[in-house]
Tab-separated table of C-alpha atoms in Angstrom:
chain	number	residue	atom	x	y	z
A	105	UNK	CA	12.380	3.965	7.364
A	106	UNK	CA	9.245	2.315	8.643
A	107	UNK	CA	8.021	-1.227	8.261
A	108	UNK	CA	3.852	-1.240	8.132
A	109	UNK	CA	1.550	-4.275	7.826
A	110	UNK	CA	-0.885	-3.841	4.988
A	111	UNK	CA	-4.357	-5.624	5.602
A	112	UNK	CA	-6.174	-6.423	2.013
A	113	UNK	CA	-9.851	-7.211	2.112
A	114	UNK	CA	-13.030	-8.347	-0.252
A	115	UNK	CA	-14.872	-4.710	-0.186
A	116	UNK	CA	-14.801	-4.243	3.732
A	117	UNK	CA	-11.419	-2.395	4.182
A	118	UNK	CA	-13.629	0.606	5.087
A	119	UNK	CA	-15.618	-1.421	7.725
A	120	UNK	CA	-12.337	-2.863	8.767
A	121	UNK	CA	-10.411	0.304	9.312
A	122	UNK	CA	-12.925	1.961	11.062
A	123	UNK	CA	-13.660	-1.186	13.329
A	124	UNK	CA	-9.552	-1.226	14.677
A	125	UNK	CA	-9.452	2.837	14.567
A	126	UNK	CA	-12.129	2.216	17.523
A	127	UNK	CA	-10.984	-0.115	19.157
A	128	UNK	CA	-7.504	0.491	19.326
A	129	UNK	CA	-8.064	4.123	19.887
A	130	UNK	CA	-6.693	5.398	16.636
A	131	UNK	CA	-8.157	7.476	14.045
A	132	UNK	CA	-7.807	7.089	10.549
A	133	UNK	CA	-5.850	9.444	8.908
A	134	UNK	CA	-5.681	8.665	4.752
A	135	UNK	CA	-8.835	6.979	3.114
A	136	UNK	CA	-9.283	7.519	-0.516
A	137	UNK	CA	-11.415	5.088	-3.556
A	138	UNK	CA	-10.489	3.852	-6.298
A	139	UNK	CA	-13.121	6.150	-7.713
A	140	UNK	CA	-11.111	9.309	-6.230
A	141	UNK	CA	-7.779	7.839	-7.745
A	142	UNK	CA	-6.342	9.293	-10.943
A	143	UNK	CA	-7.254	5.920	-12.602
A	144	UNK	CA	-10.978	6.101	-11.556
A	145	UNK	CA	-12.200	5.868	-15.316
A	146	UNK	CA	-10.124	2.175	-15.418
A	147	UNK	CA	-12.231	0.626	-12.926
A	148	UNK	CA	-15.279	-1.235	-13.188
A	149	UNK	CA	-18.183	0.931	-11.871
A	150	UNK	CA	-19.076	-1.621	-9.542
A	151	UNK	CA	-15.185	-0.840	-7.761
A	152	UNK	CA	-14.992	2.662	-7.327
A	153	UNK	CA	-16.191	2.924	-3.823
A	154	UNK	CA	-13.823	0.345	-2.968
A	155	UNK	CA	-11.254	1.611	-0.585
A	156	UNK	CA	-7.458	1.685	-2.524
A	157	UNK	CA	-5.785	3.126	0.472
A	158	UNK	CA	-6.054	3.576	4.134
A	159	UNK	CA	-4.132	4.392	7.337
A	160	UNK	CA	-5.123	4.248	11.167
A	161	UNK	CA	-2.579	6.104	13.202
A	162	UNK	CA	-2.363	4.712	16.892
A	163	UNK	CA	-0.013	6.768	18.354
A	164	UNK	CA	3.129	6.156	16.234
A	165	UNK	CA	1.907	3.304	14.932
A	166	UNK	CA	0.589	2.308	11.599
A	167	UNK	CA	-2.160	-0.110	10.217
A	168	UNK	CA	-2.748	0.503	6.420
A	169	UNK	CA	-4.876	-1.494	4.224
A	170	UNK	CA	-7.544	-1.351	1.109
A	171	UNK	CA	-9.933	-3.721	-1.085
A	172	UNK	CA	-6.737	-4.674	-2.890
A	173	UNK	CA	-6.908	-5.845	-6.484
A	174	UNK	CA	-4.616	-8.997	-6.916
A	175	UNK	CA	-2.098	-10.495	-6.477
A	176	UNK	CA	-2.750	-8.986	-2.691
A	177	UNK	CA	-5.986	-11.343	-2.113
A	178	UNK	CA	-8.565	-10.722	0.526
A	179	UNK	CA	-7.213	-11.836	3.737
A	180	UNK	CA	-3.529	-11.362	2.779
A	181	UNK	CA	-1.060	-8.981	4.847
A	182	UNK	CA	1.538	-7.124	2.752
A	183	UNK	CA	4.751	-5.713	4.679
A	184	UNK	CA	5.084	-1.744	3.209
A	185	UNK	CA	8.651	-0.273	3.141
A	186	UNK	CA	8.556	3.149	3.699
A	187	UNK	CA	11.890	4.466	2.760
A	188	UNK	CA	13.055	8.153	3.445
A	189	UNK	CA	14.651	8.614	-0.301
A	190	UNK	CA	13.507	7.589	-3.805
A	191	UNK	CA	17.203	6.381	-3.886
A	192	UNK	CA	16.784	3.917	-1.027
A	193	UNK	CA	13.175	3.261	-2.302
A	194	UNK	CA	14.889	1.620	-5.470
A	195	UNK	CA	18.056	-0.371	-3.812
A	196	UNK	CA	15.648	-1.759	-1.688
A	197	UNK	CA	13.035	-2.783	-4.267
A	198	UNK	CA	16.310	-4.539	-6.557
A	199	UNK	CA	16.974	-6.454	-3.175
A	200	UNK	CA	13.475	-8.028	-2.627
A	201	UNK	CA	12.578	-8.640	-6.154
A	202	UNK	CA	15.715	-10.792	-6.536
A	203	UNK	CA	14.620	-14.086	-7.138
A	204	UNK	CA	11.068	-12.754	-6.807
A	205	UNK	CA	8.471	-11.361	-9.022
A	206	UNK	CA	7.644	-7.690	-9.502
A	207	UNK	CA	3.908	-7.652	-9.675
A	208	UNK	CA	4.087	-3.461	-10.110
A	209	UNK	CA	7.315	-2.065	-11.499
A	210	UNK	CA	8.475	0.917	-9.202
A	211	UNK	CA	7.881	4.005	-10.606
A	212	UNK	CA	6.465	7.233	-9.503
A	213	UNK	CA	2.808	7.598	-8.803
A	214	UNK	CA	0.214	10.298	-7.426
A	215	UNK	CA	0.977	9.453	-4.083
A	216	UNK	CA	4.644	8.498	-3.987
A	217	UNK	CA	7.720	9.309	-5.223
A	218	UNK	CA	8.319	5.813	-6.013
A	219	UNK	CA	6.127	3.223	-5.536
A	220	UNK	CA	6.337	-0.562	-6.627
A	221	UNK	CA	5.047	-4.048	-5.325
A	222	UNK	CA	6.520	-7.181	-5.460
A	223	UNK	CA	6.526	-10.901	-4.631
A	224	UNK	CA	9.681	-12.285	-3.297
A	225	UNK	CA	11.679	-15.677	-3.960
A	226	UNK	CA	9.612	-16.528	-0.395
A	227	UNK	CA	6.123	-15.816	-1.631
A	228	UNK	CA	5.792	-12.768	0.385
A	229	UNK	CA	4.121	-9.723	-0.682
A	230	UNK	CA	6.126	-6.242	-0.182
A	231	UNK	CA	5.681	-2.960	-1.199
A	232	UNK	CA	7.990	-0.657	-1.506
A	233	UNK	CA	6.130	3.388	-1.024
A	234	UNK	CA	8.184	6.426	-1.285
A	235	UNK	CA	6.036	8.742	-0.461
A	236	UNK	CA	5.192	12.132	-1.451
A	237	UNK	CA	4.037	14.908	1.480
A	238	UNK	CA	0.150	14.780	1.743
């Protein structure tokens, strides 16, 4: 399992990424829009070049971060379980929603086996990504 901080931004996550790929001598490895996603005809026109996910691999490290829509506000860092099992994906997500509030039930998605996001009895943002091979 991996724990990865999860940068949101105002419609510069693009800028962002690209910015700490270079400097920290990374690349960046996922970038899609909101445009791309499977729930491109939801979205306002105006946010469909906005970045929904991306990932700068350093190494074995991980940065990821988009434009996210709320509750994950510009400027906010979300921690991102990455479990190994869609089993462990949703003992885990039980655990940190207790108390808490799930702000995206877990469920499968296009990218993840399971994938759900929370805010816990703390007022920290997880979420909890199962992924799928990409």
């Amino acid at each position: 399992m991996q724990l990865v901080a999860y940068l949101n931004f105002p419609g510069t996550a693009r800028a962002a990424m690209d910015f700490y790929a270079a400097a920290l001598g990374g690349k960046v490895t996922q970038r899609f829009t909101y445009g791309e996603s499977p729930m491109a005809a939801d979205m306002p026109e105006s946010a469909r070049g906005n970045v929904m996910h991306s990932q700068v691999e350093v190494g074995s490290a991980l940065i990821m971060g988009a434009d996210g829509p709320p509750p994950h506000e510009a400027g906010s860092t979300t921690i991102n379980v990455m479990p190994d099992t869609p089993e462990e994906a949703e003992r885990i997500f039980r655990a940190l929603a207790e108390g808490g509030e799930v702000n995206m039930p877990l469920e499968e998605t296009f990218w993840a086996y399971r994938f759900g996001a929370l805010t816990d009895k703390f007022g920290k943002h997880w979420m909890v990504n199962c992924l799928k091979p990409m």
